[in-house]
Coordinates of C-alpha atoms and ligand atoms in Angstrom, one line a residue:
Chain A
M584 CA 38.0 -15.4 -19.2
R585 CA 37.3 -18.1 -15.6
F586 CA 39.2 -14.7 -14.0
L587 CA 36.8 -11.8 -15.7
V588 CA 33.9 -13.8 -15.0
T589 CA 34.5 -14.4 -11.3
F590 CA 36.0 -10.6 -11.6
F591 CA 32.7 -9.7 -12.6
L592 CA 30.5 -11.4 -10.2
C593 CA 32.4 -10.0 -7.0
L594 CA 31.7 -6.5 -8.8
A595 CA 28.4 -8.1 -8.7
P596 CA 26.1 -6.3 -6.2
R597 CA 25.4 -8.1 -2.8
V598 CA 23.0 -5.8 -1.4
A599 CA 20.5 -5.9 1.7
F600 CA 17.8 -4.0 1.4
L601 CA 16.6 -0.7 4.1
D602 CA 13.3 -2.5 5.0
A603 CA 13.3 0.0 8.2
P604 CA 14.1 3.6 9.4
E605 CA 18.1 4.1 10.1
V606 CA 19.8 5.8 12.7
W607 CA 20.0 9.1 11.2
Q608 CA 18.5 8.2 7.7
F609 CA 18.1 11.2 5.6
G610 CA 16.6 9.8 2.0
F611 CA 14.2 6.7 1.8
Q612 CA 13.8 3.0 2.2
D613 CA 14.2 1.2 -0.6
P614 CA 10.6 0.5 -3.0
A615 CA 9.6 -3.0 -2.7
T616 CA 5.9 -2.4 -4.4
P617 CA 6.3 0.0 -7.8
I618 CA 3.5 1.9 -5.7
A619 CA 6.6 2.8 -3.8
Q620 CA 8.7 3.5 -6.7
G621 CA 6.6 5.3 -7.8
I622 CA 5.9 7.7 -4.6
Q623 CA 10.0 7.8 -4.4
D624 CA 10.3 8.2 -8.9
F625 CA 8.1 11.3 -8.5
H626 CA 9.7 13.4 -5.6
N627 CA 13.1 13.0 -7.5
D628 CA 10.9 14.0 -10.2
V629 CA 10.2 17.6 -8.1
C630 CA 13.4 18.2 -6.6
F631 CA 14.5 18.5 -10.0
F632 CA 12.4 21.4 -10.5
M633 CA 12.9 22.1 -7.6
V634 CA 16.1 23.0 -7.7
V635 CA 16.0 25.2 -10.6
I636 CA 13.3 27.9 -9.2
L637 CA 15.6 27.7 -6.2
T638 CA 18.0 28.3 -7.9
F639 CA 16.6 31.1 -10.5
V640 CA 15.1 33.0 -7.6
L641 CA 18.0 32.9 -5.6
W642 CA 19.6 34.1 -8.6
M643 CA 17.4 37.1 -9.4
L644 CA 17.8 37.7 -4.8
G645 CA 20.9 37.9 -5.3
R646 CA 21.9 40.1 -8.0
T647 CA 18.5 42.8 -7.1
I648 CA 20.6 43.0 -3.6
W649 CA 24.0 42.5 -4.9
H650 CA 22.6 45.5 -8.1
F651 CA 20.9 47.7 -4.7
D652 CA 24.4 51.0 -4.3
A653 CA 24.0 53.8 -3.8
I654 CA 27.0 54.7 -5.3
K655 CA 27.4 52.0 -7.7
N656 CA 24.1 52.4 -8.9
P657 CA 22.6 55.3 -7.8
V658 CA 19.6 56.1 -10.0
P659 CA 17.5 53.2 -9.6
S660 CA 15.2 51.6 -12.4
K661 CA 11.9 53.4 -12.8
I662 CA 10.5 50.7 -15.1
I663 CA 7.4 49.7 -13.9
H664 CA 3.8 47.7 -15.9
G665 CA 5.6 45.8 -18.0
T666 CA 3.4 43.6 -19.5
V667 CA 5.8 41.2 -21.4
L668 CA 7.2 40.3 -18.0
E669 CA 3.9 39.8 -16.3
L670 CA 2.6 37.9 -18.9
A671 CA 5.6 35.6 -18.7
W672 CA 6.3 35.5 -15.0
T673 CA 2.4 34.6 -14.5
V674 CA 2.8 31.7 -17.7
T675 CA 5.1 30.2 -17.0
P676 CA 4.9 29.6 -14.1
S677 CA 1.6 28.1 -14.2
F678 CA 3.2 25.7 -16.8
I679 CA 5.3 24.6 -14.4
L680 CA 2.6 23.0 -13.0
M681 CA 1.0 21.9 -15.2
I682 CA 3.8 20.0 -16.5
I683 CA 4.2 18.4 -12.4
A684 CA 0.2 17.6 -12.5
V685 CA 0.7 15.2 -15.5
P686 CA 2.6 12.2 -13.4
S687 CA 1.5 13.4 -10.6
F688 CA -1.9 12.3 -11.9
A689 CA -1.0 9.8 -13.3
L690 CA 0.5 8.6 -9.9
L691 CA -2.3 8.7 -8.2
Y692 CA -4.9 6.6 -10.3
S693 CA -2.7 4.2 -10.4
M694 CA -2.2 4.2 -6.4
D695 CA -6.2 4.2 -6.5
E696 CA -6.1 1.5 -9.1
I697 CA -7.0 -2.6 -7.2
T698 CA -5.9 -4.8 -9.9
D699 CA -8.2 -8.1 -9.8
P700 CA -5.9 -9.6 -5.7
A701 CA -5.7 -13.1 -5.1
V702 CA -5.6 -12.2 -0.7
T703 CA -7.1 -10.5 0.8
L704 CA -5.7 -8.7 4.6
K705 CA -8.1 -6.7 6.9
V706 CA -6.0 -4.3 9.3
I707 CA -8.2 -3.6 12.7
G708 CA -6.7 -0.4 14.7
H709 CA -6.8 -1.3 18.1
Q710 CA -5.8 1.1 21.0
W711 CA -3.2 0.3 20.6
Y712 CA -2.4 -2.4 18.2
W713 CA -3.0 -3.8 15.0
T714 CA -4.9 -6.7 14.5
Y715 CA -4.9 -8.7 11.1
E716 CA -8.3 -10.4 9.7
Y717 CA -7.1 -13.6 6.7
S718 CA -10.5 -14.9 6.0
D719 CA -10.6 -15.6 2.4
Y720 CA -10.1 -19.3 3.4
S721 CA -12.9 -20.1 6.5
T722 CA -15.6 -21.5 6.2
A723 CA -17.6 -20.4 9.0
D724 CA -18.0 -17.2 10.1
D725 CA -15.4 -17.3 13.9
Q726 CA -13.0 -19.5 11.7
S727 CA -10.8 -17.0 9.7
I728 CA -6.9 -16.1 11.2
I729 CA -7.9 -14.0 13.7
F730 CA -4.5 -12.5 15.6
D731 CA -3.6 -9.1 17.3
S732 CA 1.1 -7.6 16.9
Y733 CA 1.9 -5.8 19.9
M734 CA 5.1 -4.5 19.9
V735 CA 8.1 -5.6 21.2
A736 CA 8.3 -4.7 24.5
E737 CA 12.0 -2.5 25.2
D738 CA 13.2 -5.1 27.8
D739 CA 12.5 -8.9 25.7
L740 CA 13.8 -7.9 22.3
E741 CA 16.6 -9.7 21.4
L742 CA 20.0 -8.8 20.2
G743 CA 19.5 -8.1 16.0
Q744 CA 15.8 -7.0 16.3
L745 CA 14.7 -3.4 16.4
R746 CA 13.6 -1.3 18.9
L747 CA 10.3 0.3 19.2
L748 CA 9.7 -1.4 16.0
E749 CA 9.6 -4.7 16.0
V750 CA 6.2 -6.7 17.3
D751 CA 5.3 -10.5 18.4
N752 CA 3.2 -11.4 15.2
R753 CA 4.3 -10.1 12.0
V754 CA 1.4 -10.4 9.5
V755 CA 2.8 -12.9 6.4
L756 CA 2.2 -12.1 2.4
P757 CA 3.3 -13.3 -0.9
V758 CA 5.9 -11.6 -3.1
K759 CA 4.4 -10.8 -6.8
T760 CA 0.6 -11.1 -6.1
H761 CA -2.2 -8.4 -6.0
V762 CA -2.9 -7.6 -2.4
R763 CA -6.1 -5.8 -0.7
V764 CA -6.0 -4.2 1.8
L765 CA -8.8 -3.2 3.5
I766 CA -8.2 -0.9 7.2
T767 CA -10.7 -0.3 10.0
A768 CA -10.2 1.4 13.6
A769 CA -12.5 -0.3 15.9
D770 CA -11.8 2.8 18.2
V771 CA -9.8 6.0 17.5
L772 CA -8.5 7.4 14.4
H773 CA -5.4 4.8 13.9
S774 CA -3.0 4.6 9.9
W775 CA -1.3 1.9 8.7
A776 CA 2.0 3.4 7.2
I777 CA 5.2 1.4 5.5
P778 CA 7.3 3.9 4.3
S779 CA 8.5 0.8 1.5
L780 CA 5.0 -0.3 0.4
G781 CA 3.8 3.4 -0.4
V782 CA 1.5 2.6 1.9
K783 CA -0.2 5.3 4.1
C784 CA -3.5 4.2 4.7
D785 CA -6.6 5.8 7.3
A786 CA -7.7 2.8 9.4
V787 CA -11.5 5.3 11.3
P788 CA -13.9 3.5 12.3
G789 CA -16.5 2.7 10.0
R790 CA -15.0 3.1 7.8
L791 CA -13.3 0.4 5.5
N792 CA -10.6 1.5 3.7
Q793 CA -9.1 -0.4 0.9
T794 CA -5.0 -0.2 -1.1
S795 CA -3.4 -2.1 -2.1
I796 CA 0.3 -4.2 -2.5
F797 CA 2.2 -6.0 -5.3
L798 CA 5.4 -7.1 -3.2
N799 CA 8.4 -6.8 -6.1
R800 CA 10.9 -8.5 -3.4
E801 CA 10.5 -10.9 -0.2
G802 CA 12.0 -9.3 2.9
V803 CA 10.7 -7.7 6.3
F804 CA 9.2 -4.4 5.7
Y805 CA 9.0 -2.1 9.0
G806 CA 6.7 0.4 9.3
Q807 CA 4.1 2.5 12.2
C808 CA 1.0 3.7 13.7
S809 CA 1.2 7.6 11.5
E810 CA -2.5 8.9 12.9
L811 CA -1.9 10.1 16.8
C812 CA -4.5 7.3 18.9
G813 CA -3.5 8.1 22.1
A814 CA -0.8 7.8 24.7
N815 CA 1.0 4.4 22.7
H816 CA 0.5 6.1 19.7
G817 CA 4.6 5.2 19.7
F818 CA 4.2 2.1 20.2
M819 CA 2.4 -0.1 17.6
P820 CA 4.0 -0.9 14.9
I821 CA 4.4 -2.7 12.2
V822 CA 5.8 -5.4 10.9
V823 CA 5.3 -7.2 7.3
E824 CA 7.6 -10.4 6.3
G825 CA 6.7 -10.4 2.5
V826 CA 7.6 -13.9 0.9
D827 CA 7.4 -16.6 -2.1
L828 CA 3.7 -17.8 -3.0
E829 CA 4.1 -21.4 -1.3
D830 CA 5.4 -19.7 1.6
Y831 CA 3.0 -18.2 3.0
I832 CA 0.3 -21.3 1.4
S833 CA 1.6 -23.4 4.1
W834 CA 2.1 -20.1 6.3
I835 CA -1.7 -19.9 5.9
S836 CA -2.4 -24.2 6.3
N837 CA -0.3 -23.9 9.7
K838 CA -2.7 -20.9 10.5
I839 CA -6.4 -22.2 10.2
E840 CA -4.1 -26.6 12.0
E841 CA -3.6 -23.7 14.6
I842 CA -7.9 -23.4 15.0
Chain B
M1449 CA 12.9 25.3 -22.1
L1450 CA 14.5 22.0 -24.2
I1451 CA 15.8 21.0 -20.5
L1452 CA 12.3 21.4 -18.8
L1453 CA 10.1 19.7 -22.4
T1454 CA 13.3 16.6 -21.8
R1455 CA 12.5 15.7 -18.5
F1456 CA 8.5 16.3 -19.3
F1457 CA 8.9 13.6 -21.7
K1458 CA 10.3 11.4 -19.1
L1459 CA 8.3 11.8 -16.7
S1460 CA 5.0 11.3 -18.2
L1461 CA 7.5 8.1 -20.1
S1462 CA 7.9 6.9 -16.8
H1463 CA 4.7 7.0 -14.6
S1464 CA 3.2 5.0 -18.0
L1465 CA 6.1 1.7 -17.8
I1466 CA 5.1 2.0 -13.6
Y1467 CA 1.5 1.1 -15.2
N1468 CA 2.4 -0.9 -17.4
T1469 CA 3.8 -3.3 -15.2
I1470 CA 1.1 -2.6 -13.0
Q1471 CA -0.9 -5.1 -15.8
K1472 CA 2.2 -7.0 -16.6
Q1473 CA 2.1 -8.2 -13.5
N1474 CA -0.7 -8.5 -12.4
E1475 CA -1.0 -10.2 -16.2
E1476 CA 1.6 -13.1 -14.9
E1477 CA 0.8 -13.5 -11.9
Q1478 CA -3.1 -14.2 -13.1
V1479 CA -0.4 -17.3 -15.1
E1480 CA 1.4 -18.2 -11.9
E1481 CA -2.5 -18.1 -10.0
E1482 CA -3.7 -21.0 -12.7
Q1483 CA -0.2 -23.2 -11.6
V1484 CA -0.6 -22.6 -8.2
A1485 CA -4.5 -24.4 -8.1
A1486 CA -2.4 -27.0 -10.6
E1487 CA 0.4 -27.2 -7.6
E1488 CA -2.1 -27.3 -5.4
E1489 CA -3.7 -31.4 -6.3
P1490 CA -1.5 -33.2 -6.0
E1491 CA -0.4 -31.9 -2.5
Q1492 CA -3.4 -32.3 -1.5
E1493 CA -3.9 -35.9 -1.8
E1494 CA 0.1 -36.3 0.2
E1495 CA -1.9 -34.8 3.1
A1496 CA -5.1 -35.2 3.4
S1497 CA -5.4 -33.2 6.7
S1498 CA -4.3 -30.1 5.1
E1499 CA -6.9 -28.6 3.4
D1500 CA -7.0 -27.4 -0.1
I1501 CA -5.4 -24.1 -0.2
V1502 CA -6.7 -21.9 -3.7
V1503 CA -5.2 -18.8 -3.4
K1504 CA -8.5 -16.5 -3.8
T1505 CA -10.5 -14.2 -2.6
T1506 CA -13.7 -11.7 -3.1
P1507 CA -12.8 -10.3 -6.7
F1508 CA -12.7 -6.0 -7.7
D1509 CA -17.1 -5.2 -7.4
P1510 CA -17.5 -2.7 -10.0
R1511 CA -20.1 -1.7 -8.3
F1512 CA -18.0 -0.4 -5.2
P1513 CA -15.4 1.2 -6.9
Q1514 CA -14.6 3.7 -4.0
Q1515 CA -11.5 3.4 -1.7
N1516 CA -14.5 3.0 1.1
Q1517 CA -15.2 -0.8 0.8
A1518 CA -18.0 -0.7 3.6
K1519 CA -20.8 -0.7 1.8
H1520 CA -18.9 -3.7 0.0
C1521 CA -19.2 -5.7 2.8
Y1522 CA -22.4 -5.4 4.1
T1523 CA -23.5 -5.5 0.1
R1524 CA -22.6 -8.5 0.5
Y1525 CA -23.4 -9.9 3.1
N1526 CA -27.2 -9.3 2.4
E1527 CA -27.0 -10.9 -0.5
Y1528 CA -25.4 -13.1 1.1
H1529 CA -28.6 -13.9 2.9
K1530 CA -30.9 -13.5 1.0
C1531 CA -29.8 -16.2 -1.6
A1532 CA -29.4 -18.8 2.6
A1533 CA -33.5 -17.4 2.8
E1534 CA -34.1 -17.8 -0.8
K1535 CA -32.4 -21.2 -1.8
G1536 CA -30.8 -22.9 1.8
E1537 CA -27.6 -22.1 3.2
E1538 CA -25.5 -25.0 1.4
E1539 CA -26.1 -23.8 -2.0
C1540 CA -24.8 -20.3 -1.2
A1541 CA -21.8 -21.3 1.0
S1542 CA -19.4 -19.8 -2.4
M1543 CA -21.5 -16.1 -1.4
A1544 CA -20.0 -16.3 2.0
R1545 CA -16.9 -16.3 0.9
L1546 CA -17.9 -13.4 -1.1
Y1547 CA -18.7 -11.7 2.0
R1548 CA -16.3 -14.3 5.3
S1549 CA -13.2 -12.3 2.7
I1550 CA -13.6 -8.7 3.1
C1551 CA -16.2 -8.1 6.7
P1552 CA -13.7 -7.0 9.7
G1553 CA -14.8 -9.9 11.9
E1554 CA -16.2 -7.8 14.7
W1555 CA -19.0 -6.2 12.1
V1556 CA -20.1 -9.2 11.0
E1557 CA -20.2 -11.0 14.4
K1558 CA -22.4 -7.5 16.0
W1559 CA -24.8 -8.0 12.3
N1560 CA -25.3 -11.8 13.0
E1561 CA -26.0 -10.9 16.6
E1562 CA -28.4 -8.3 15.8
R1563 CA -30.5 -11.8 13.6
D1564 CA -29.6 -13.4 16.2
N1565 CA -31.6 -11.5 18.6
G1566 CA -34.0 -10.5 15.3
T1567 CA -33.4 -7.2 15.7
W1568 CA -31.7 -6.9 12.4
P1569 CA -33.5 -3.9 9.5
G1570 CA -33.1 -6.2 6.7
R1571 CA -35.3 -7.9 5.4
Y1572 CA -34.0 -11.6 5.3
Ligands
LIG2541 CU1 -2.7 3.7 16.5

C-alpha cells in the first residue's frame, strides 16, 4: 500500500508553468486566468473545424486534379446549375459559422464582464516605460503608490533573468481576486499585453480602458508592449507577479510606508 | 454532421462552464475578502504603524458599463467636489477614495491645477 502511494506521488506532476516566451515556442503559454483558458480552448475548438474543412477541401481539390485526365477521362463532366448542390454548399458553411459564433460570443462577453473588483491597478504607458499606480489606499491626491517600470538592460541582467523581458519594478497582484485594470497612455498609443493572462488592451491617451484579471495561480507573468510606439517599443516589457492575498497586503503596506 | 453537433454541444458547455467558474470565484472571493477584513483587525493592534489595509476599490458602476472609464473617473471626481462644496471635505473623504482609485494621477493633478488657477469649467 505504502509503495503504491509513493509510486503515485512520484508520478504526480511537478510542473513549472510557462509564463514567458520560450525559444522556438510553437504553442501558447500556460493560462493563468479563466479568460486565458477560455481563449486557448476556443482556439483549439476552432482548430477542429479548421482541420475538418481543410481536409475536405484538399480532398475535393486532389480528387478534381486526379480525375482531370485526357486519357482516363476524355469526356469531362458538363453538369451546370445544380440547385441542391448550390444550396448545400451555401447553407453548410453558414451553419458552421453559426456553430463557431455561439461560443465565440460567449467568450467575448465573458471577457467584457466586470465582476465586482477588489483591487484597481492603473497602468500608464509612456515612451518607453510603464507607470503603475495603486490608489485604493491613498488618503490624499498625492499619496498614491506610483512607480515606473523600466526594462533591465542586457548588461545588468543577472543569471536566469530573461533578456528584454525583465523589469526593475514588477507589478504585484493578488491571486484569486478580481482585479480591475485601467489602462491609459501619456504620449502615444501603447498596448498592455500579457499572453498567459489573456490580456491585451490598448493604452490610448485621453482614454481609460478597463479590463479585468482574475489570477488562478501564483507566478511571474511576462508581457510586452504590443502597439508600435516608437524607437524603444520593443524595450518596454511588462512583468506581473501574482502573489497570495496576504503577501499582496504586506507588499502594499511596505509601499505605503515608502511614500 | 453528428460529430459536428456533439462538438457544438461540448463547445457551448465548456464556455458556459467558464462563465460559471467566474461567477463562483466571485462568490468565493467575497467570502475571502470578509475573512481578510476580519484578519486585519488584530494585526492592526500589533503594528500601530502600518495602516489597516482593507482590500476594497471603487465598485462597478452601472452608469458606466463601457470599456472606456474616463467618464466614470471624471464623474466621480466631480461628485466628490460637489459633495465637498456642500458638506465639507472631511465628510466626503470616502467619495474622494472613489475617484482616486480609478483616476490616473496625472489627470487629477491637471484638474486640481485648473481648480487652483480658477480655470476649471465645472460648477464646483
Ligand atoms: Cu509602447
